[in-house]
């Protein structure tokens, strides 16, 4: 799996040049706008809620001794919870709403590497692509929250909280990569088959998602460019994993 994670990361290195070569930037205009607006709404709301969550958690400690220390920890945990949930909501919202615009991008990348003409597999409409994006990302949102909440509770345990941070990041990365890979998979597989395919190639999903999550740490620019770069990189590796890329293809 480590090899696939590295492979998923390396795919980003040629993303800019591939986007320019295939003239894909025009497809990213609306998704970039969606990313920017969604980031403002979600993270703006999260900033105002972090203190409230911290105060709520601090009420668990009913004793006077150590209350100040627990309140400090609670404020930190509260802020972390809001940030994590904000990131989860952000990525699934933008990936779901951008599905109809990202599918043509992955389709052109697939045609470039495999030689297949557009719509040579499953011919889906704008609304079908949107519904598929909502369905996949809705499912992933629920699964990610179910995994994230127990991991967040580990933050209260010394030493273990260090490893829980890494685990939390990898979980977020996996589901980010999952969504990016599905823009290609939707033309080849039904819903359940796509889930099975990503599980089999979870290393590629994690590798793609790692850079996706790191992009979000770059103010403004990262939020705007995260979809173009991650979707392009994911499409290249997904086509490769589907064994659609001939050995003679020129990138």
XYZ file of N, CA, C and O in Angstrom, residues 107-248:
568
model
N -12.904 12.425 -18.081
C -13.198 11.763 -19.348
C -12.160 12.113 -20.416
O -11.702 11.248 -21.176
N -11.776 13.376 -20.479
C -10.776 13.821 -21.445
C -9.394 13.262 -21.105
O -8.607 12.929 -21.997
N -9.106 13.163 -19.814
C -7.831 12.584 -19.401
C -7.791 11.104 -19.759
O -6.780 10.588 -20.245
N -8.908 10.415 -19.544
C -8.989 8.991 -19.900
C -8.806 8.810 -21.406
O -8.074 7.910 -21.846
N -9.452 9.654 -22.188
C -9.327 9.557 -23.645
C -7.890 9.819 -24.092
O -7.385 9.184 -25.022
N -7.222 10.750 -23.407
C -5.842 11.096 -23.748
C -4.902 9.910 -23.542
O -4.035 9.635 -24.378
N -5.084 9.195 -22.432
C -4.182 8.095 -22.103
C -4.578 6.763 -22.731
O -3.719 5.959 -23.074
N -5.880 6.527 -22.864
C -6.333 5.219 -23.339
C -6.712 5.199 -24.809
O -6.766 4.132 -25.423
N -6.996 6.373 -25.363
C -7.421 6.428 -26.754
C -8.904 6.172 -26.928
O -9.427 6.201 -28.050
N -9.631 5.957 -25.825
C -11.072 5.747 -25.914
C -11.779 7.065 -26.216
O -11.443 8.100 -25.636
N -12.763 7.015 -27.084
C -13.511 8.233 -27.390
C -14.415 8.560 -26.211
O -14.804 7.676 -25.448
N -14.784 9.837 -26.024
C -15.669 10.213 -24.929
C -16.981 9.421 -24.954
O -17.510 9.103 -26.019
N -17.488 9.106 -23.779
C -18.741 8.379 -23.588
C -18.713 6.982 -24.193
O -19.709 6.499 -24.712
N -17.524 6.355 -24.148
C -17.429 5.001 -24.694
C -17.877 3.949 -23.678
O -17.931 2.777 -23.980
N -18.199 4.411 -22.444
C -18.610 3.462 -21.409
C -20.051 3.775 -20.965
O -20.987 3.476 -21.681
N -20.238 4.408 -19.853
C -21.571 4.746 -19.381
C -21.851 6.206 -19.712
O -21.202 7.113 -19.212
N -22.850 6.453 -20.553
C -23.210 7.803 -20.963
C -24.176 8.385 -19.950
O -25.349 8.015 -19.898
N -23.715 9.304 -19.112
C -24.534 9.864 -18.042
C -24.797 11.342 -18.275
O -23.992 12.053 -18.851
N -25.948 11.811 -17.790
C -26.338 13.206 -17.961
C -25.799 14.054 -16.813
O -25.251 13.541 -15.831
N -25.977 15.376 -16.941
C -25.552 16.322 -15.913
C -26.185 15.967 -14.572
O -25.512 15.903 -13.544
N -27.509 15.739 -14.559
C -28.214 15.443 -13.315
C -27.813 14.083 -12.740
O -27.738 13.920 -11.525
N -27.547 13.114 -13.612
C -27.101 11.803 -13.125
C -25.731 11.890 -12.475
O -25.476 11.246 -11.460
N -24.862 12.703 -13.064
C -23.530 12.904 -12.492
C -23.623 13.633 -11.157
O -22.898 13.308 -10.201
N -24.530 14.619 -11.079
C -24.721 15.353 -9.828
C -25.259 14.427 -8.749
O -24.769 14.439 -7.610
N -26.255 13.611 -9.088
C -26.836 12.686 -8.123
C -25.816 11.650 -7.667
O -25.747 11.304 -6.496
N -25.014 11.159 -8.612
C -23.953 10.208 -8.267
C -22.978 10.852 -7.281
O -22.570 10.239 -6.291
N -22.585 12.116 -7.547
C -21.672 12.823 -6.656
C -22.252 13.004 -5.270
O -21.562 12.818 -4.260
N -23.538 13.352 -5.206
C -24.203 13.531 -3.907
C -24.295 12.200 -3.165
O -24.058 12.127 -1.955
N -24.613 11.138 -3.895
C -24.767 9.820 -3.283
C -23.448 9.303 -2.722
O -23.374 8.857 -1.573
N -22.393 9.372 -3.538
C -21.080 8.889 -3.106
C -20.555 9.715 -1.943
O -20.078 9.175 -0.932
N -20.621 11.035 -2.068
C -20.067 11.892 -1.019
C -20.935 11.920 0.235
O -20.416 12.117 1.334
N -22.242 11.690 0.067
C -23.105 11.551 1.242
C -22.755 10.304 2.030
O -22.657 10.332 3.268
N -22.532 9.219 1.296
C -22.119 7.965 1.931
C -20.772 8.123 2.617
O -20.583 7.707 3.759
N -19.832 8.763 1.924
C -18.498 8.958 2.487
C -18.517 9.894 3.697
O -17.742 9.720 4.645
N -19.384 10.898 3.652
C -19.526 11.824 4.779
C -19.943 11.084 6.048
O -19.356 11.272 7.119
N -20.943 10.221 5.923
C -21.431 9.458 7.078
C -20.343 8.518 7.605
O -20.085 8.447 8.814
N -19.683 7.810 6.686
C -18.629 6.874 7.084
C -17.475 7.608 7.765
O -16.932 7.140 8.776
N -17.120 8.746 7.213
C -15.992 9.504 7.772
C -16.310 10.043 9.165
O -15.463 10.021 10.060
N -17.535 10.518 9.350
C -17.936 11.018 10.669
C -17.947 9.893 11.698
O -17.535 10.085 12.851
N -18.400 8.708 11.299
C -18.438 7.563 12.211
C -17.038 7.154 12.653
O -16.842 6.664 13.768
N -16.052 7.348 11.779
C -14.672 7.033 12.132
C -14.000 8.182 12.882
O -13.159 7.951 13.758
N -14.372 9.401 12.537
C -13.705 10.580 13.093
C -14.059 10.834 14.552
O -13.180 11.167 15.357
N -15.315 10.681 14.897
C -15.758 10.988 16.273
C -15.004 10.175 17.322
O -14.487 10.742 18.297
N -14.881 8.839 17.173
C -14.092 8.078 18.163
C -12.628 8.511 18.197
O -12.012 8.542 19.269
N -12.062 8.845 17.033
C -10.668 9.272 16.986
C -10.481 10.581 17.748
O -9.471 10.779 18.445
N -11.454 11.485 17.657
C -11.367 12.765 18.366
C -11.358 12.569 19.882
O -10.705 13.323 20.611
N -12.071 11.561 20.361
C -12.081 11.287 21.801
C -10.710 10.817 22.294
O -10.371 10.984 23.472
N -9.918 10.242 21.394
C -8.575 9.802 21.763
C -7.661 10.983 22.064
O -6.580 10.810 22.643
N -8.090 12.189 21.656
C -7.299 13.394 21.915
C -7.145 13.673 23.408
O -6.238 14.399 23.831
N -8.029 13.116 24.207
C -7.974 13.335 25.649
C -6.968 12.400 26.338
O -6.714 12.544 27.530
N -6.407 11.462 25.583
C -5.471 10.491 26.156
C -4.039 10.868 25.775
O -3.713 10.902 24.579
N -3.184 11.190 26.752
C -1.799 11.575 26.460
C -1.071 10.495 25.661
O -1.358 9.310 25.793
N -0.124 10.909 24.848
C 0.703 10.051 23.989
C -0.120 9.484 22.821
O 0.232 9.654 21.655
N -1.231 8.823 23.161
C -2.082 8.254 22.110
C -2.611 9.355 21.199
O -2.822 9.130 19.998
N -2.815 10.559 21.763
C -3.368 11.649 20.950
C -2.451 12.037 19.790
O -2.908 12.582 18.782
N -1.161 11.741 19.916
C -0.230 12.026 18.814
C -0.535 11.122 17.624
O -0.621 11.573 16.481
N -0.728 9.845 17.907
C -1.021 8.889 16.840
C -2.427 9.088 16.279
O -2.679 8.835 15.102
N -3.335 9.561 17.127
C -4.704 9.792 16.659
C -4.746 10.919 15.637
O -5.583 10.913 14.730
N -3.834 11.887 15.763
C -3.764 12.987 14.797
C -3.384 12.452 13.416
O -3.984 12.838 12.403
N -2.407 11.557 13.383
C -1.983 10.950 12.119
C -3.117 10.125 11.522
O -3.404 10.198 10.318
N -3.778 9.342 12.367
C -4.881 8.504 11.915
C -6.021 9.350 11.366
O -6.612 9.028 10.323
N -6.310 10.440 12.057
C -7.375 11.352 11.635
C -7.071 11.940 10.259
O -7.943 12.022 9.385
N -5.820 12.320 10.050
C -5.400 12.898 8.772
C -5.539 11.871 7.647
O -6.015 12.193 6.550
N -5.135 10.620 7.913
C -5.204 9.570 6.896
C -6.645 9.222 6.533
O -6.949 8.931 5.369
N -7.527 9.258 7.526
C -8.951 9.003 7.262
C -9.511 10.085 6.343
O -10.209 9.797 5.362
N -9.183 11.348 6.663
C -9.646 12.449 5.814
C -9.067 12.336 4.411
O -9.755 12.576 3.414
N -7.805 11.958 4.325
C -7.145 11.828 3.024
C -7.804 10.724 2.193
O -8.029 10.894 0.986
N -8.118 9.609 2.820
C -8.722 8.481 2.101
C -10.033 8.872 1.437
O -10.261 8.594 0.249
N -10.898 9.535 2.189
C -12.203 9.888 1.632
C -12.131 11.032 0.625
O -12.971 11.125 -0.275
N -11.122 11.891 0.752
C -10.900 12.920 -0.264
C -10.479 12.266 -1.576
O -11.011 12.575 -2.649
N -9.524 11.340 -1.497
C -9.080 10.621 -2.680
C -10.182 9.776 -3.282
O -10.292 9.647 -4.514
N -11.005 9.197 -2.438
C -12.151 8.389 -2.874
C -13.033 9.217 -3.807
O -13.384 8.789 -4.924
N -13.410 10.409 -3.351
C -14.281 11.269 -4.148
C -13.655 11.659 -5.472
O -14.333 11.693 -6.509
N -12.358 11.939 -5.459
C -11.674 12.335 -6.696
C -11.586 11.174 -7.690
O -11.686 11.388 -8.901
N -11.377 9.973 -7.204
C -11.296 8.809 -8.079
C -12.642 8.466 -8.701
O -12.714 7.954 -9.825
N -13.725 8.778 -8.008
C -15.043 8.372 -8.491
C -15.482 9.133 -9.730
O -16.370 8.678 -10.447
N -14.876 10.283 -10.008
C -15.226 11.008 -11.234
C -14.902 10.172 -12.465
O -15.549 10.310 -13.505
N -13.895 9.321 -12.365
C -13.563 8.406 -13.455
C -14.350 7.108 -13.338
O -14.871 6.581 -14.328
N -14.485 6.618 -12.119
C -15.139 5.328 -11.893
C -16.609 5.334 -12.269
O -17.164 4.293 -12.629
N -17.260 6.515 -12.209
C -18.697 6.551 -12.475
C -19.039 6.152 -13.908
O -20.158 5.750 -14.189
N -18.064 6.246 -14.816
C -18.307 5.845 -16.204
C -18.131 4.342 -16.402
O -18.523 3.802 -17.436
N -17.520 3.686 -15.424
C -17.186 2.270 -15.573
C -17.960 1.357 -14.628
O -18.239 0.209 -14.970
N -18.276 1.858 -13.445
C -18.879 1.005 -12.420
C -20.152 1.609 -11.836
O -20.326 2.824 -11.822
N -20.985 0.714 -11.340
C -22.105 1.133 -10.510
C -21.575 1.501 -9.124
O -20.407 1.263 -8.808
N -22.441 2.042 -8.308
C -22.088 2.557 -6.979
C -21.297 1.547 -6.144
O -20.192 1.832 -5.677
N -21.837 0.344 -5.951
C -21.194 -0.642 -5.078
C -19.851 -1.110 -5.638
O -18.903 -1.354 -4.886
N -19.778 -1.246 -6.964
C -18.524 -1.677 -7.584
C -17.428 -0.629 -7.392
O -16.255 -0.970 -7.201
N -17.815 0.646 -7.415
C -16.846 1.732 -7.211
C -16.282 1.697 -5.799
O -15.083 1.894 -5.592
N -17.154 1.442 -4.825
C -16.714 1.341 -3.432
C -15.692 0.213 -3.284
O -14.653 0.372 -2.638
N -15.977 -0.921 -3.910
C -15.067 -2.071 -3.841
C -13.737 -1.765 -4.531
O -12.673 -2.162 -4.049
N -13.787 -1.054 -5.654
C -12.578 -0.718 -6.396
C -11.662 0.184 -5.563
O -10.449 -0.030 -5.497
N -12.242 1.204 -4.924
C -11.434 2.132 -4.123
C -10.852 1.421 -2.908
O -9.706 1.681 -2.534
N -11.611 0.527 -2.298
C -11.078 -0.246 -1.167
C -9.865 -1.054 -1.597
O -8.882 -1.162 -0.864
N -9.940 -1.622 -2.799
C -8.838 -2.423 -3.324
C -7.613 -1.556 -3.609
O -6.471 -2.015 -3.491
N -7.852 -0.292 -3.972
C -6.764 0.627 -4.313
C -6.717 1.790 -3.319
O -6.525 2.946 -3.699
N -6.893 1.462 -2.041
C -6.972 2.517 -1.020
C -5.681 3.331 -0.923
O -5.710 4.502 -0.537
N -4.548 2.718 -1.280
C -3.288 3.455 -1.245
C -3.303 4.641 -2.200
O -2.833 5.735 -1.855
N -3.847 4.447 -3.409
C -3.948 5.546 -4.373
C -4.857 6.649 -3.840
O -4.572 7.839 -4.013
N -5.959 6.246 -3.196
C -6.897 7.226 -2.633
C -6.219 8.037 -1.535
O -6.356 9.269 -1.479
N -5.488 7.364 -0.655
C -4.809 8.063 0.445
C -3.739 9.002 -0.092
O -3.627 10.151 0.347
N -2.949 8.526 -1.059
C -1.900 9.368 -1.641
C -2.471 10.618 -2.269
O -1.957 11.727 -2.078
N -3.550 10.459 -3.027
C -4.205 11.611 -3.644
C -4.771 12.548 -2.587
O -4.642 13.778 -2.676
N -5.384 11.957 -1.563
C -6.014 12.758 -0.523
C -5.025 13.494 0.370
O -5.344 14.553 0.910
N -3.823 12.949 0.540
C -2.806 13.613 1.361
C -2.483 14.992 0.804
O -2.464 15.990 1.530
N -2.245 15.066 -0.516
C -1.944 16.357 -1.124
C -3.185 17.247 -1.125
O -3.091 18.465 -0.951
N -4.355 16.646 -1.320
C -5.619 17.387 -1.255
C -5.732 18.121 0.076
O -6.022 19.321 0.122
N -5.499 17.397 1.166
C -5.617 17.986 2.500
C -4.536 19.035 2.747
O -4.791 20.068 3.367
N -3.318 18.780 2.260
C -2.234 19.748 2.436
C -2.500 21.028 1.651
O -2.128 22.123 2.088
N -3.154 20.905 0.506
C -3.508 22.092 -0.293
C -4.421 23.026 0.491
O -4.342 24.253 0.350
N -5.285 22.441 1.307
C -6.235 23.253 2.074
C -5.546 24.086 3.147
O -6.144 25.010 3.701
N -4.296 23.746 3.457
C -3.543 24.519 4.444
C -2.967 25.800 3.846
O -2.516 26.678 4.573
N -2.992 25.893 2.510
C -2.498 27.101 1.838
C -3.655 28.068 1.693
O -4.623 27.776 0.981
N -3.614 29.219 2.354
C -4.734 30.166 2.327
C -5.137 30.576 0.913
O -4.291 30.857 0.070
N -6.420 30.602 0.665
C -7.072 31.065 -0.569
C -6.636 30.264 -1.801
O -7.457 29.598 -2.430
N -5.360 30.338 -2.162
C -4.874 29.667 -3.370
C -5.105 28.153 -3.287
O -5.521 27.522 -4.262
N -4.831 27.577 -2.116
C -5.009 26.143 -1.939
C -6.452 25.725 -2.125
O -6.747 24.713 -2.771
N -7.372 26.509 -1.575
C -8.805 26.217 -1.686
C -9.259 26.287 -3.144
O -10.077 25.482 -3.594
N -8.721 27.238 -3.884
C -9.124 27.436 -5.275
C -8.554 26.359 -6.195
O -9.233 25.856 -7.086
N -7.308 25.971 -5.969
C -6.624 25.037 -6.873
C -6.742 23.576 -6.474
O -6.324 22.696 -7.226
N -7.304 23.303 -5.312
C -7.308 21.928 -4.806
C -8.045 20.963 -5.734
O -7.569 19.850 -5.986
N -9.176 21.356 -6.275
C -9.920 20.456 -7.159
C -9.223 20.224 -8.502
O -9.092 19.064 -8.926
N -8.793 21.290 -9.203
C -8.109 21.038 -10.474
C -6.934 20.074 -10.354
O -6.800 19.135 -11.150
N -6.089 20.284 -9.347
C -4.897 19.454 -9.191
C -5.246 18.032 -8.745
O -4.743 17.051 -9.295
N -6.118 17.918 -7.744
C -6.420 16.596 -7.181
C -7.225 15.734 -8.140
O -6.987 14.518 -8.246
N -8.170 16.330 -8.850
C -8.982 15.559 -9.796
C -8.132 15.088 -10.973
O -8.255 13.949 -11.428
N -7.247 15.948 -11.459
C -6.362 15.575 -12.560
C -5.445 14.424 -12.148
O -5.306 13.429 -12.870
N -4.827 14.560 -10.975
C -3.934 13.515 -10.478
C -4.679 12.202 -10.250
O -4.192 11.116 -10.606
N -5.879 12.287 -9.670
C -6.668 11.087 -9.392
C -7.117 10.411 -10.683
O -7.122 9.172 -10.778
N -7.481 11.204 -11.673
C -7.939 10.639 -12.949
C -6.824 9.851 -13.632
O -7.053 8.760 -14.170
N -5.612 10.401 -13.605
C -4.464 9.727 -14.222
C -4.229 8.367 -13.567
O -4.056 7.340 -14.249
N -4.219 8.323 -12.238
C -3.927 7.070 -11.532
C -5.093 6.087 -11.608
O -4.880 4.864 -11.620
N -6.319 6.606 -11.663
C -7.477 5.709 -11.761
C -7.519 5.032 -13.120
O -7.802 3.838 -13.226
N -7.240 5.796 -14.175
C -7.161 5.219 -15.520
C -6.082 4.136 -15.556
O -6.273 3.063 -16.132
N -4.970 4.406 -14.917
C -3.875 3.443 -14.849
C -4.316 2.185 -14.103
O -4.044 1.055 -14.527
N -5.000 2.375 -12.969
C -5.449 1.240 -12.155
C -6.516 0.407 -12.868
O -6.634 -0.799 -12.643
N -7.277 1.047 -13.757
C -8.290 0.344 -14.539
C -7.683 -0.413 -15.715
O -8.406 -1.050 -16.481
N -6.350 -0.300 -15.857
C -5.628 -0.952 -16.954
C -6.096 -0.452 -18.308
O -6.186 -1.220 -19.277
N -6.401 0.854 -18.366
C -6.854 1.444 -19.630
C -5.724 2.172 -20.347
O -5.883 2.606 -21.481
N -4.581 2.354 -19.650
C -3.493 3.121 -20.240
C -2.544 2.196 -20.981
O -1.855 1.379 -20.379
N -2.464 2.301 -22.308
C -1.539 1.458 -23.046
C -0.090 1.838 -22.783
O 0.203 2.985 -22.474
N 0.805 0.881 -22.886
C 2.220 1.140 -22.579
C 2.858 2.128 -23.530
O 3.870 2.730 -23.244
N 2.240 2.312 -24.713
C 2.809 3.216 -25.702
C 2.286 4.634 -25.592
O 2.670 5.502 -26.355
